[in-house]
mmCIF file of C-alpha atoms and ligand atoms in Angstrom:
data_model
loop_
_atom_site.group_PDB
_atom_site.id
_atom_site.type_symbol
_atom_site.label_atom_id
_atom_site.label_comp_id
_atom_site.label_asym_id
_atom_site.label_seq_id
_atom_site.Cartn_x
_atom_site.Cartn_y
_atom_site.Cartn_z
ATOM 1 C CA MET A 61 0.441 0.045 0.027
ATOM 2 C CA PRO A 62 1.937 3.499 -1.098
ATOM 3 C CA ALA A 63 1.758 6.630 0.808
ATOM 4 C CA PRO A 64 -1.548 8.747 0.879
ATOM 5 C CA ARG A 65 -1.936 10.864 -1.863
ATOM 6 C CA ASN A 66 -1.760 14.718 -1.496
ATOM 7 C CA PRO A 67 -4.394 16.209 -3.266
ATOM 8 C CA PHE A 68 -3.057 19.393 -2.578
ATOM 9 C CA LYS A 69 0.017 18.909 -4.718
ATOM 10 C CA HIS A 70 -1.352 16.943 -7.757
ATOM 11 C CA ALA A 71 -3.903 20.385 -7.630
ATOM 12 C CA ILE A 72 -1.826 23.054 -7.672
ATOM 13 C CA ALA A 73 0.459 21.291 -10.163
ATOM 14 C CA LYS A 74 -2.499 21.537 -12.457
ATOM 15 C CA GLY A 75 -3.239 25.574 -11.817
ATOM 16 C CA ASP A 76 -6.344 24.905 -10.064
ATOM 17 C CA LEU A 77 -7.132 26.865 -7.754
ATOM 18 C CA GLN A 78 -6.514 26.424 -3.870
ATOM 19 C CA LEU A 79 -8.163 28.595 -1.557
ATOM 20 C CA GLY A 80 -6.466 29.123 1.772
ATOM 21 C CA CYS A 81 -6.797 30.248 5.398
ATOM 22 C CA TRP A 82 -3.789 30.963 7.725
ATOM 23 C CA LEU A 83 -4.582 28.847 11.115
ATOM 24 C CA GLY A 84 -3.178 30.639 14.401
ATOM 25 C CA LEU A 85 -4.952 30.284 16.805
ATOM 26 C CA ALA A 86 -3.110 26.830 16.930
ATOM 27 C CA ASP A 87 -5.966 24.345 18.092
ATOM 28 C CA PRO A 88 -7.377 21.342 17.191
ATOM 29 C CA TYR A 89 -11.070 22.561 17.670
ATOM 30 C CA ILE A 90 -10.442 25.845 15.872
ATOM 31 C CA ALA A 91 -8.651 23.382 12.787
ATOM 32 C CA GLU A 92 -12.475 21.786 13.296
ATOM 33 C CA ILE A 93 -14.098 24.248 13.002
ATOM 34 C CA SER A 94 -12.365 25.913 9.810
ATOM 35 C CA ALA A 95 -12.238 22.129 8.474
ATOM 36 C CA GLY A 96 -15.495 22.547 7.852
ATOM 37 C CA ALA A 97 -15.691 26.276 6.019
ATOM 38 C CA GLY A 98 -14.948 25.025 2.770
ATOM 39 C CA PHE A 99 -11.083 26.415 2.080
ATOM 40 C CA ASP A 100 -9.209 23.896 -0.219
ATOM 41 C CA TRP A 101 -6.101 24.455 2.201
ATOM 42 C CA LEU A 102 -4.923 25.351 6.150
ATOM 43 C CA LEU A 103 -1.808 26.215 7.204
ATOM 44 C CA ILE A 104 -0.465 25.446 10.589
ATOM 45 C CA ASP A 105 1.592 28.025 11.389
ATOM 46 C CA GLY A 106 4.606 26.867 13.377
ATOM 47 C CA GLU A 107 6.358 30.479 12.351
ATOM 48 C CA HIS A 108 4.900 33.270 14.029
ATOM 49 C CA ALA A 109 1.801 30.917 15.963
ATOM 50 C CA PRO A 110 1.887 29.221 19.641
ATOM 51 C CA ASN A 111 2.126 25.527 17.986
ATOM 52 C CA ASP A 112 4.916 23.296 18.534
ATOM 53 C CA LEU A 113 5.011 19.429 17.324
ATOM 54 C CA ARG A 114 2.299 18.016 19.431
ATOM 55 C CA SER A 115 -0.411 21.088 18.542
ATOM 56 C CA ILE A 116 0.410 20.435 14.967
ATOM 57 C CA VAL A 117 0.146 16.553 15.643
ATOM 58 C CA ALA A 118 -2.749 17.708 16.770
ATOM 59 C CA GLN A 119 -4.346 19.657 14.305
ATOM 60 C CA LEU A 120 -2.968 16.750 11.853
ATOM 61 C CA GLN A 121 -5.153 14.367 12.931
ATOM 62 C CA VAL A 122 -8.752 16.984 13.169
ATOM 63 C CA LEU A 123 -7.913 17.666 9.750
ATOM 64 C CA ALA A 124 -7.088 14.056 8.564
ATOM 65 C CA ALA A 125 -10.415 13.398 8.437
ATOM 66 C CA ARG A 126 -11.925 16.855 6.370
ATOM 67 C CA ASP A 127 -11.730 17.675 2.938
ATOM 68 C CA SER A 128 -9.461 20.807 3.693
ATOM 69 C CA HIS A 129 -6.040 19.993 3.307
ATOM 70 C CA ALA A 130 -2.904 20.205 6.092
ATOM 71 C CA VAL A 131 -0.084 22.711 5.255
ATOM 72 C CA VAL A 132 2.097 23.283 7.887
ATOM 73 C CA ARG A 133 4.930 25.695 8.559
ATOM 74 C CA PRO A 134 8.035 25.347 10.711
ATOM 75 C CA PRO A 135 9.354 28.465 11.900
ATOM 76 C CA ILE A 136 12.800 27.372 9.846
ATOM 77 C CA GLY A 137 13.382 25.281 7.549
ATOM 78 C CA GLU A 138 15.978 22.792 9.111
ATOM 79 C CA THR A 139 16.266 19.235 8.288
ATOM 80 C CA TRP A 140 15.610 18.179 11.806
ATOM 81 C CA ILE A 141 12.379 20.360 12.543
ATOM 82 C CA ILE A 142 10.795 18.690 8.606
ATOM 83 C CA LYS A 143 11.794 15.605 9.299
ATOM 84 C CA GLN A 144 9.466 14.962 12.664
ATOM 85 C CA LEU A 145 6.655 17.393 10.683
ATOM 86 C CA LEU A 146 6.604 14.647 7.808
ATOM 87 C CA ASP A 147 7.404 11.998 10.420
ATOM 88 C CA ALA A 148 4.230 13.382 12.010
ATOM 89 C CA GLY A 149 2.236 13.158 8.899
ATOM 90 C CA ALA A 150 2.521 16.512 7.296
ATOM 91 C CA GLN A 151 2.519 15.972 3.721
ATOM 92 C CA THR A 152 2.828 19.716 2.513
ATOM 93 C CA LEU A 153 5.630 21.960 3.685
ATOM 94 C CA LEU A 154 5.974 25.762 3.642
ATOM 95 C CA ILE A 155 9.162 26.694 4.659
ATOM 96 C CA PRO A 156 10.058 30.388 5.455
ATOM 97 C CA MET A 157 12.770 32.480 4.336
ATOM 98 C CA VAL A 158 14.545 30.805 1.321
ATOM 99 C CA GLU A 159 17.085 32.731 -0.296
ATOM 100 C CA SER A 160 19.461 30.821 -2.519
ATOM 101 C CA ALA A 161 18.802 27.639 -4.799
ATOM 102 C CA ALA A 162 21.150 26.437 -2.249
ATOM 103 C CA GLN A 163 19.275 26.590 0.383
ATOM 104 C CA ALA A 164 16.376 25.213 -1.790
ATOM 105 C CA LYS A 165 17.803 22.161 -3.234
ATOM 106 C CA ASP A 166 18.794 21.048 1.178
ATOM 107 C CA LEU A 167 15.286 21.263 1.603
ATOM 108 C CA VAL A 168 14.585 19.052 -1.467
ATOM 109 C CA ASP A 169 17.388 16.697 -0.100
ATOM 110 C CA ALA A 170 15.577 16.986 3.667
ATOM 111 C CA VAL A 171 11.923 15.753 2.213
ATOM 112 C CA THR A 172 13.755 13.157 0.543
ATOM 113 C CA TYR A 173 14.804 10.206 1.656
ATOM 114 C CA PRO A 174 18.192 8.411 0.571
ATOM 115 C CA PRO A 175 20.491 7.791 -1.687
ATOM 116 C CA HIS A 176 19.162 10.774 -3.167
ATOM 117 C CA GLY A 177 18.177 13.099 0.123
ATOM 118 C CA VAL A 178 18.813 13.198 3.476
ATOM 119 C CA ARG A 179 15.115 12.249 5.404
ATOM 120 C CA GLY A 180 15.743 9.804 8.099
ATOM 121 C CA VAL A 181 14.079 6.859 8.390
ATOM 122 C CA GLY A 182 11.806 6.634 11.178
ATOM 123 C CA SER A 183 8.426 5.388 9.546
ATOM 124 C CA ALA A 184 8.678 2.161 12.017
ATOM 125 C CA LEU A 185 7.345 4.744 14.590
ATOM 126 C CA ALA A 186 5.681 7.447 12.153
ATOM 127 C CA ARG A 187 1.806 8.176 11.882
ATOM 128 C CA ALA A 188 2.825 9.317 8.475
ATOM 129 C CA SER A 189 2.927 5.491 7.858
ATOM 130 C CA ASP A 190 -0.130 4.956 9.902
ATOM 131 C CA PHE A 191 2.353 3.452 11.882
ATOM 132 C CA ALA A 192 4.359 0.652 9.303
ATOM 133 C CA ALA A 193 1.127 0.212 8.363
ATOM 134 C CA ILE A 194 1.069 1.343 5.173
ATOM 135 C CA GLY A 195 4.062 -1.412 3.356
ATOM 136 C CA ASP A 196 5.512 1.123 0.630
ATOM 137 C CA TYR A 197 5.463 3.793 2.493
ATOM 138 C CA LEU A 198 9.455 4.649 2.121
ATOM 139 C CA THR A 199 9.558 3.768 -1.613
ATOM 140 C CA THR A 200 6.198 5.949 -1.741
ATOM 141 C CA ALA A 201 6.155 9.096 0.436
ATOM 142 C CA ARG A 202 8.295 11.172 -1.459
ATOM 143 C CA ASP A 203 6.339 11.337 -4.611
ATOM 144 C CA GLU A 204 3.247 12.708 -2.186
ATOM 145 C CA ILE A 205 5.127 15.395 -0.803
ATOM 146 C CA CYS A 206 4.657 19.098 -1.943
ATOM 147 C CA LEU A 207 7.672 21.189 -1.146
ATOM 148 C CA LEU A 208 6.665 25.100 -0.671
ATOM 149 C CA ALA A 209 9.606 27.479 -0.429
ATOM 150 C CA GLN A 210 8.447 30.956 0.623
ATOM 151 C CA VAL A 211 10.528 33.787 -0.524
ATOM 152 C CA GLU A 212 9.801 37.021 1.634
ATOM 153 C CA ASN A 213 12.913 39.545 0.899
ATOM 154 C CA GLN A 214 14.955 41.245 -1.385
ATOM 155 C CA LYS A 215 18.179 38.365 -1.052
ATOM 156 C CA GLY A 216 15.783 35.543 -2.109
ATOM 157 C CA MET A 217 13.835 37.813 -4.489
ATOM 158 C CA VAL A 218 17.101 38.169 -6.317
ATOM 159 C CA ALA A 219 17.975 34.535 -5.756
ATOM 160 C CA LEU A 220 14.306 33.878 -7.575
ATOM 161 C CA ASP A 221 15.260 32.924 -11.065
ATOM 162 C CA ASP A 222 17.516 30.109 -9.595
ATOM 163 C CA ILE A 223 14.745 28.635 -7.196
ATOM 164 C CA LEU A 224 12.812 28.415 -10.219
ATOM 165 C CA LYS A 225 15.130 25.954 -10.741
ATOM 166 C CA VAL A 226 15.463 23.626 -8.175
ATOM 167 C CA ASP A 227 14.075 20.526 -9.200
ATOM 168 C CA GLY A 228 11.794 19.143 -6.567
ATOM 169 C CA ILE A 229 9.781 22.368 -4.983
ATOM 170 C CA ASP A 230 6.636 22.323 -5.754
ATOM 171 C CA GLY A 231 6.046 25.930 -5.810
ATOM 172 C CA VAL A 232 6.855 29.591 -4.128
ATOM 173 C CA PHE A 233 4.938 31.142 -2.261
ATOM 174 C CA ILE A 234 4.992 35.640 -1.484
ATOM 175 C CA GLY A 235 5.690 36.687 2.021
ATOM 176 C CA PRO A 236 3.833 40.537 1.483
ATOM 177 C CA SER A 237 4.464 41.371 4.967
ATOM 178 C CA ASP A 238 7.946 40.002 5.852
ATOM 179 C CA LEU A 239 8.996 41.508 2.594
ATOM 180 C CA ALA A 240 7.769 44.900 2.835
ATOM 181 C CA ALA A 241 9.641 45.035 5.830
ATOM 182 C CA ASP A 242 12.715 44.329 4.049
ATOM 183 C CA MET A 243 12.448 46.731 1.946
ATOM 184 C CA GLY A 244 11.946 49.436 4.106
ATOM 185 C CA PHE A 245 8.057 49.257 4.408
ATOM 186 C CA ILE A 246 7.435 47.987 7.602
ATOM 187 C CA GLY A 247 3.311 47.249 8.048
ATOM 188 C CA GLN A 248 2.655 48.051 4.449
ATOM 189 C CA ALA A 249 3.016 45.286 2.698
ATOM 190 C CA GLY A 250 0.585 46.971 -0.043
ATOM 191 C CA ALA A 251 2.796 49.721 -0.841
ATOM 192 C CA SER A 252 3.201 50.107 -4.717
ATOM 193 C CA GLY A 253 6.407 49.527 -5.064
ATOM 194 C CA VAL A 254 6.031 45.856 -3.104
ATOM 195 C CA LYS A 255 2.679 45.170 -4.646
ATOM 196 C CA THR A 256 4.950 45.753 -8.246
ATOM 197 C CA ALA A 257 7.630 43.392 -6.381
ATOM 198 C CA VAL A 258 4.889 40.393 -4.992
ATOM 199 C CA LEU A 259 3.157 40.475 -8.976
ATOM 200 C CA GLY A 260 6.599 40.439 -10.789
ATOM 201 C CA ALA A 261 7.724 37.249 -8.475
ATOM 202 C CA ILE A 262 4.566 35.883 -8.882
ATOM 203 C CA GLU A 263 4.260 36.288 -12.923
ATOM 204 C CA LYS A 264 8.116 34.613 -13.285
ATOM 205 C CA ILE A 265 7.007 31.785 -10.668
ATOM 206 C CA VAL A 266 3.890 30.854 -13.145
ATOM 207 C CA ALA A 267 5.726 31.088 -15.834
ATOM 208 C CA SER A 268 8.628 28.747 -14.778
ATOM 209 C CA GLY A 269 5.897 26.223 -14.219
ATOM 210 C CA LYS A 270 6.120 25.717 -10.613
ATOM 211 C CA ALA A 271 3.220 26.703 -8.358
ATOM 212 C CA ALA A 272 3.104 30.619 -7.542
ATOM 213 C CA GLY A 273 1.167 31.614 -4.002
ATOM 214 C CA ILE A 274 0.683 34.523 -1.574
ATOM 215 C CA LEU A 275 -1.174 35.273 1.343
ATOM 216 C CA THR A 276 -2.504 38.362 1.564
ATOM 217 C CA LEU A 277 -6.054 40.244 2.749
ATOM 218 C CA ASP A 278 -5.955 42.700 0.198
ATOM 219 C CA GLN A 279 -8.896 41.676 -2.697
ATOM 220 C CA ASP A 280 -7.216 43.451 -4.994
ATOM 221 C CA LEU A 281 -4.143 41.876 -4.871
ATOM 222 C CA GLN A 282 -5.404 38.242 -4.126
ATOM 223 C CA THR A 283 -7.578 38.629 -7.720
ATOM 224 C CA SER A 284 -4.269 40.298 -9.025
ATOM 225 C CA CYS A 285 -2.188 37.127 -8.115
ATOM 226 C CA ARG A 286 -4.905 34.549 -9.603
ATOM 227 C CA LYS A 287 -5.037 36.832 -12.951
ATOM 228 C CA LEU A 288 -1.088 35.773 -13.077
ATOM 229 C CA GLY A 289 -1.553 32.312 -12.677
ATOM 230 C CA ALA A 290 -0.980 32.415 -9.117
ATOM 231 C CA THR A 291 -2.936 28.662 -7.691
ATOM 232 C CA PHE A 292 -2.571 28.087 -3.231
ATOM 233 C CA ILE A 293 -4.119 31.532 -2.482
ATOM 234 C CA ALA A 294 -4.808 32.177 0.993
ATOM 235 C CA THR A 295 -7.091 35.187 2.061
ATOM 236 C CA GLU A 296 -7.636 34.638 5.353
ATOM 237 C CA ILE A 297 -6.433 34.911 9.035
ATOM 238 C CA ASP A 298 -8.657 33.303 11.759
ATOM 239 C CA VAL A 299 -6.430 35.340 14.536
ATOM 240 C CA THR A 300 -7.566 38.362 13.200
ATOM 241 C CA LEU A 301 -11.263 37.258 11.712
ATOM 242 C CA PHE A 302 -11.789 35.711 15.267
ATOM 243 C CA ALA A 303 -9.959 39.435 17.110
ATOM 244 C CA ARG A 304 -11.568 41.608 14.626
ATOM 245 C CA ASN A 305 -15.409 40.147 15.068
ATOM 246 C CA MET A 306 -14.961 39.751 19.246
ATOM 247 C CA ARG A 307 -13.793 43.686 18.851
ATOM 248 C CA LYS A 308 -17.312 44.569 17.278
ATOM 249 C CA ALA A 309 -19.570 42.554 19.043
ATOM 250 C CA SER A 310 -18.342 44.125 22.301
ATOM 251 C CA SER A 311 -18.413 47.772 20.902
ATOM 252 C CA ASP A 312 -21.589 46.949 19.299
ATOM 253 C CA GLY A 313 -22.929 44.895 22.755
ATOM 254 C CA ARG A 314 -22.177 47.919 24.883
ATOM 255 C CA LYS A 315 -24.033 50.604 21.888
ATOM 256 C CA LEU A 316 -27.228 48.790 22.164
ATOM 257 C CA LEU A 317 -27.431 48.230 25.501
ATOM 258 C CA LEU A 318 -26.010 51.814 26.560
ATOM 259 C CA THR A 319 -28.673 53.205 23.966
ATOM 260 C CA GLU A 320 -31.480 51.030 25.609
ATOM 261 C CA GLN A 321 -30.691 51.926 29.008
ATOM 262 C CA SER A 322 -30.197 55.955 28.162
ATOM 263 C CA ALA A 323 -33.712 55.090 26.318
ATOM 264 C CA VAL A 324 -35.359 54.114 29.695
HETATM 265 O O1 LIG B 608 5.913 37.728 4.814
HETATM 266 C C1 LIG B 608 4.336 37.022 4.800
HETATM 267 O O2 LIG B 608 3.707 37.786 4.679
HETATM 268 C C2 LIG B 608 4.189 36.029 5.537
HETATM 269 O O3 LIG B 608 5.141 35.217 5.306
HETATM 270 C C3 LIG B 608 2.839 35.551 5.969
HETATM 271 C C4 LIG B 608 2.667 36.302 7.643
HETATM 272 O O4 LIG B 608 3.761 35.292 7.814
HETATM 273 C C5 LIG B 608 1.644 35.862 8.444
HETATM 274 O O5 LIG B 608 1.954 36.330 9.866
HETATM 275 C C6 LIG B 608 1.082 37.489 7.892
HETATM 276 O O6 LIG B 608 1.247 38.334 8.130
#
């Protein structure tokens, strides 16, 4: 029996839109609720959210039973973290701060078993192999692993052409927030110079034949990226959705009740 099919990997390879949402609330209950919303993928954020391996596993377990595909972002693209996440059952990884082709090649090696890569062999203990129930896991796992590189600073943008030549990288994601900061526009991901750089990178990624992705709450940028052929587009963040609606609920409730009180 082979490793589980990765529908997200095959969808972006065909250029099919995959609509995503960022999960930063770091809780399996939230992941379960979000999985019912209809997103094609949900990003379990180990970089900016209080996730650790256990909380990531708990969210992977919840999402395994749902249609939304789990994409996991580690805090950094180190081999040992990648090994742990793959053994935990993550099949799609989004690696932050990729700045060179050499780094991209190291990431490909980290998701590939020897002799072509360096991924440690531990499938006998791993959730990824259904605890060794998947007999052909070792020889089929790589075909269903989707490796996404995040380019999100000027160094990475300069190296983008070379990164795009690295076999084994399925897609490149542009991070507008970090790119804006590195370009001198911290907190201004919507600055025209940043948007121009983002759209130019998306165009280049699509032209290379790899999948292009982004997270942006800016609807104009979302549609512009889609028009350029971007496929994995995250349009929301659970934390901002929740915080924004909680603030609105508090304000509306106070206005209503104070108005009622004054009407008495
Ligand atoms: O640089 C970016 O933009 C991203 O990588 C996404 C952010 O990390 C995410 O936290 C939203 O700001």
